[in-house]
CSV table of C-alpha atoms in Angstrom, one decimal:
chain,number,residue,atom,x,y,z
A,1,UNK,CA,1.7,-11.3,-16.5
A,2,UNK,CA,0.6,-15.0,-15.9
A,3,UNK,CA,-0.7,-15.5,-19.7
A,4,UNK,CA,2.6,-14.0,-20.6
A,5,UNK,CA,4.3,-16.6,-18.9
A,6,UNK,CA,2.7,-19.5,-19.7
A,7,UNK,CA,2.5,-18.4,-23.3
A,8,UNK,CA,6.4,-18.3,-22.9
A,9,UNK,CA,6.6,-21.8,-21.6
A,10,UNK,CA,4.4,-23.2,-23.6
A,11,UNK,CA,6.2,-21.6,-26.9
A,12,UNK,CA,9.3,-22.8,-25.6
A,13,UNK,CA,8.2,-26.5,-25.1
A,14,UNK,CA,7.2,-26.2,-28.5
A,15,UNK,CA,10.1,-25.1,-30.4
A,16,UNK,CA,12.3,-27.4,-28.6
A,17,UNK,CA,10.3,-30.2,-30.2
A,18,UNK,CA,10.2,-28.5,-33.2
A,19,UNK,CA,14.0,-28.8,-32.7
A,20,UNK,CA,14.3,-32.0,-31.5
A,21,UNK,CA,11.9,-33.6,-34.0
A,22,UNK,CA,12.2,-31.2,-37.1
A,23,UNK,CA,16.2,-30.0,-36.5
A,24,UNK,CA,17.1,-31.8,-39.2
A,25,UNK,CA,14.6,-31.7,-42.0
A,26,UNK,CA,14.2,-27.7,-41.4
A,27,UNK,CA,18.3,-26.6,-41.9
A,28,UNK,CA,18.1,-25.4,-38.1
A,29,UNK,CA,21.4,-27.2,-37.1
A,30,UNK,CA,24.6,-26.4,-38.9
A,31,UNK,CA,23.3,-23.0,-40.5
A,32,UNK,CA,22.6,-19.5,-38.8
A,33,UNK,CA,18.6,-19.0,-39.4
A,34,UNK,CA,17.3,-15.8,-41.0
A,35,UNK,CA,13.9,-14.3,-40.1
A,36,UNK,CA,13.0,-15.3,-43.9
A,37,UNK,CA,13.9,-18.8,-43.4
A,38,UNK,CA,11.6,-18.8,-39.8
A,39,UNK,CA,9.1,-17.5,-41.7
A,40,UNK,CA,8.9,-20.4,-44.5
A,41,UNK,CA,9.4,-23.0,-41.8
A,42,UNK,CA,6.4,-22.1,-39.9
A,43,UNK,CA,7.3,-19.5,-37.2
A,44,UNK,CA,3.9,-17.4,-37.4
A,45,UNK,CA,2.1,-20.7,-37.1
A,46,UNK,CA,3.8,-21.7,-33.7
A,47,UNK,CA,3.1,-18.7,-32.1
A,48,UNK,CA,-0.4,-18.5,-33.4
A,49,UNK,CA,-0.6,-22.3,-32.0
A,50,UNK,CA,1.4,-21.3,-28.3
A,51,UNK,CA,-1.0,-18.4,-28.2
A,52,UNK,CA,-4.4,-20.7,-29.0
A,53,UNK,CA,-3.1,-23.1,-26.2
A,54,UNK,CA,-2.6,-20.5,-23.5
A,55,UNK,CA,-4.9,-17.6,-23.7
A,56,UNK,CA,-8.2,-19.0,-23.9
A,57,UNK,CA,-8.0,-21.6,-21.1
A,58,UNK,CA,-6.2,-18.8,-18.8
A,59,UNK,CA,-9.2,-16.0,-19.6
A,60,UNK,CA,-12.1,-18.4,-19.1
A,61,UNK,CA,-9.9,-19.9,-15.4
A,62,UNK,CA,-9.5,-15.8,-14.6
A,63,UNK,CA,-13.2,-14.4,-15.7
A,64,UNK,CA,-14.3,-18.5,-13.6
A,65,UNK,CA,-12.1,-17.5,-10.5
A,66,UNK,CA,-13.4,-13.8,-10.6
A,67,UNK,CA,-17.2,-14.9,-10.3
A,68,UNK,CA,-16.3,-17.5,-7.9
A,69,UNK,CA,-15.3,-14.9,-5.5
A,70,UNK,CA,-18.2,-12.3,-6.6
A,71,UNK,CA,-20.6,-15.2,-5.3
A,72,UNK,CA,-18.4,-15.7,-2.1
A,73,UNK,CA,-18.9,-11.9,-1.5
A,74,UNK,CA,-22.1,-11.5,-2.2
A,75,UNK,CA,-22.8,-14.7,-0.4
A,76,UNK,CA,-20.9,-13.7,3.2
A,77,UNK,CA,-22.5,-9.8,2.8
A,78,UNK,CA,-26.4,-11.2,2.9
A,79,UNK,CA,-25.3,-13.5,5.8
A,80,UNK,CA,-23.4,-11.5,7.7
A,81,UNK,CA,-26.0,-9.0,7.6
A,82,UNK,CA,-28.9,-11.6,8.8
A,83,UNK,CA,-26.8,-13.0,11.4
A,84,UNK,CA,-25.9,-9.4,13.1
A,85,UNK,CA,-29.6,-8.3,12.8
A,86,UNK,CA,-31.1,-11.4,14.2
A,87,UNK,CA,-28.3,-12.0,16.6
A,88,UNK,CA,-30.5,-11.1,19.6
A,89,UNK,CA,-33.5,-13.2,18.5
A,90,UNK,CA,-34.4,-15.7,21.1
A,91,UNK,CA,-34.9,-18.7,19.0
A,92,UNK,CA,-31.4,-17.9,17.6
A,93,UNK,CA,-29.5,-17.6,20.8
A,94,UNK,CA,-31.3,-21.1,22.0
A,95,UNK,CA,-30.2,-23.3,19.4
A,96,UNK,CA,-26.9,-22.4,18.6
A,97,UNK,CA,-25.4,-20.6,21.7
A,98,UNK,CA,-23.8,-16.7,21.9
A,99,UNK,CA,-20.6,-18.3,20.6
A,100,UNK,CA,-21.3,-19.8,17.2
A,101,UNK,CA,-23.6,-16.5,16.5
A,102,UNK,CA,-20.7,-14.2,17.1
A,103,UNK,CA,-18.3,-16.9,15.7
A,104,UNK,CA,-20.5,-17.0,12.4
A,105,UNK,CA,-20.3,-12.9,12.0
A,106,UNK,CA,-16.6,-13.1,12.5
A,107,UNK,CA,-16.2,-16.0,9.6
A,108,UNK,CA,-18.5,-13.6,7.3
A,109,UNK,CA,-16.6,-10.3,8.2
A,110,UNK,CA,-13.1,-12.4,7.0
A,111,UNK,CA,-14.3,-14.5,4.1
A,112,UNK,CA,-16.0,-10.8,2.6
A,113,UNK,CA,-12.7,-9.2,3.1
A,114,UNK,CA,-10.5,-11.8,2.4
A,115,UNK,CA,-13.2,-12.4,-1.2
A,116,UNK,CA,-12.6,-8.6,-1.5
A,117,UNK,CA,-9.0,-8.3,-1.6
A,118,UNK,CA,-9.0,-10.9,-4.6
A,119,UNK,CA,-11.0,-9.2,-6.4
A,120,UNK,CA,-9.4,-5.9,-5.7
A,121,UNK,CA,-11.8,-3.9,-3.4
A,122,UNK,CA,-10.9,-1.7,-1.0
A,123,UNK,CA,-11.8,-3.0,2.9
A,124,UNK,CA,-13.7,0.0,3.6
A,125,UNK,CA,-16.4,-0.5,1.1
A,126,UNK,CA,-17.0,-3.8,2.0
A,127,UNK,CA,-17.5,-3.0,5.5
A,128,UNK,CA,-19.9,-0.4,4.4
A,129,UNK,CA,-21.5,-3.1,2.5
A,130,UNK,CA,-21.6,-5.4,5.5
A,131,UNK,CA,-22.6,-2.6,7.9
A,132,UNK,CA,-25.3,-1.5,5.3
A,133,UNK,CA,-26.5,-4.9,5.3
A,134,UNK,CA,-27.0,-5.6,9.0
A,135,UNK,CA,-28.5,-2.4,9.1
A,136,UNK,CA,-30.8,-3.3,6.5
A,137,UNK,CA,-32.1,-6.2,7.9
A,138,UNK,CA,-32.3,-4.5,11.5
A,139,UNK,CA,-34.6,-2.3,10.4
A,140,UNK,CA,-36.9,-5.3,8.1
A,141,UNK,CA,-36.8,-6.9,11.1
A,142,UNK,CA,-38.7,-4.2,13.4
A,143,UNK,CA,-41.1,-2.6,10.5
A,144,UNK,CA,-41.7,-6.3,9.2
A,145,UNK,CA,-44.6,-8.8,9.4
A,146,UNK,CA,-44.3,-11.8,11.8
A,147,UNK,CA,-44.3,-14.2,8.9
A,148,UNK,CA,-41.2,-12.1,7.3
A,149,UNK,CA,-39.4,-12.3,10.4
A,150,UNK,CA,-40.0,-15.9,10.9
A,151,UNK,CA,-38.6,-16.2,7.1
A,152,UNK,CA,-35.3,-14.2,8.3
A,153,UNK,CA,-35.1,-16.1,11.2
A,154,UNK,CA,-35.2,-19.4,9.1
A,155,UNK,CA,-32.7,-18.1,6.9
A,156,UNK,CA,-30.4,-16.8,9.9
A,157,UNK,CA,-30.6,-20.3,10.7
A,158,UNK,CA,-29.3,-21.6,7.6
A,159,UNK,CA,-26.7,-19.1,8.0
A,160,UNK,CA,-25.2,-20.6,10.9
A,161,UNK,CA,-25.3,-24.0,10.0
A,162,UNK,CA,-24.2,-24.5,6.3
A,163,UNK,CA,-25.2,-27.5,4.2
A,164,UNK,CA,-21.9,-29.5,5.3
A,165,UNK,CA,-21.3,-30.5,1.4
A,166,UNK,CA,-19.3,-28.3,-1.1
A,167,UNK,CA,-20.6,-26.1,-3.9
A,168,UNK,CA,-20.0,-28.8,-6.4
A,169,UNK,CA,-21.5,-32.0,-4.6
């Protein structure tokens, strides 16, 4: 519906220069215009050019905007899942406080459902995803190696304290 009405605007800007600049030359003032007539004065051709303008730029922003939030998803699921499993973890508790740890799994639980809802997912399979994850990484976590856990731990870390720079810097 957007493309659609861009495409409009965009057409429409169009032929009111081709009006305002071409009126004249092209018989479009005094005289009623027949589709024959549109045809010979280039008609096809500014749709063709409205439609060149508008569509392409708008797919590549939507299929942009639609990985964009894939990412974000994806993104918020693994941490979310880290931070609940290793949310009892001793060295985790020390350094950033019970607050910021359950603050943390809040933000992830809202930016996956809020990432969901643009891209059209229902809320209960992403909190299946997010409860699959924690429960994923609960269970690493008690069958894994020390050196594993101490991996997840440094990642649960990272989780809590995002680089403070955007995604393009």
């Amino acid at each position: 519906m957007r493309i659609a009405l861009i495409f409009l605007a965009v057409y429409v800007a169009l032929k009111s220069g081709q009006f305002a600049f071409l009126g004249q030359a092209s018989g479009y003032r005094d005289e009623p215009v027949s589709v024959r007539r549109r045809l010979q004065t280039g008609e096809p051709a500014l749709l063709m050019i409205a439609a060149l303008i508008t569509v392409p730029p708008m797919l590549a922003g939507t299929w942009y905007h639609r990985h964009k939030f894939e990412e974000v998803l994806h993104n918020s699921v693994e941490c979310y899942g880290l931070v609940q499993a290793y949310k009892d973890a001793t060295a985790i508790k020390r350094s950033n406080g019970e607050h910021s740890v359950y603050e943390s799994v809040y933000r992830y639980r809202s930016t996956a459902l809020d990432a969901s809802w643009q891209l059209g997912t229902e809320a209960k399979a992403v909190q299946r995803r997010l409860d699959e994850a924690a429960l994923a990484m609960a269970a690493e976590s008690r069958r894994g190696h020390e050196d594993i856990r101490q991996q997840r731990l440094s990642m649960t870390q990272s989780c809590l304290h995002p680089p403070k720079e955007g995604p393009n810097a």
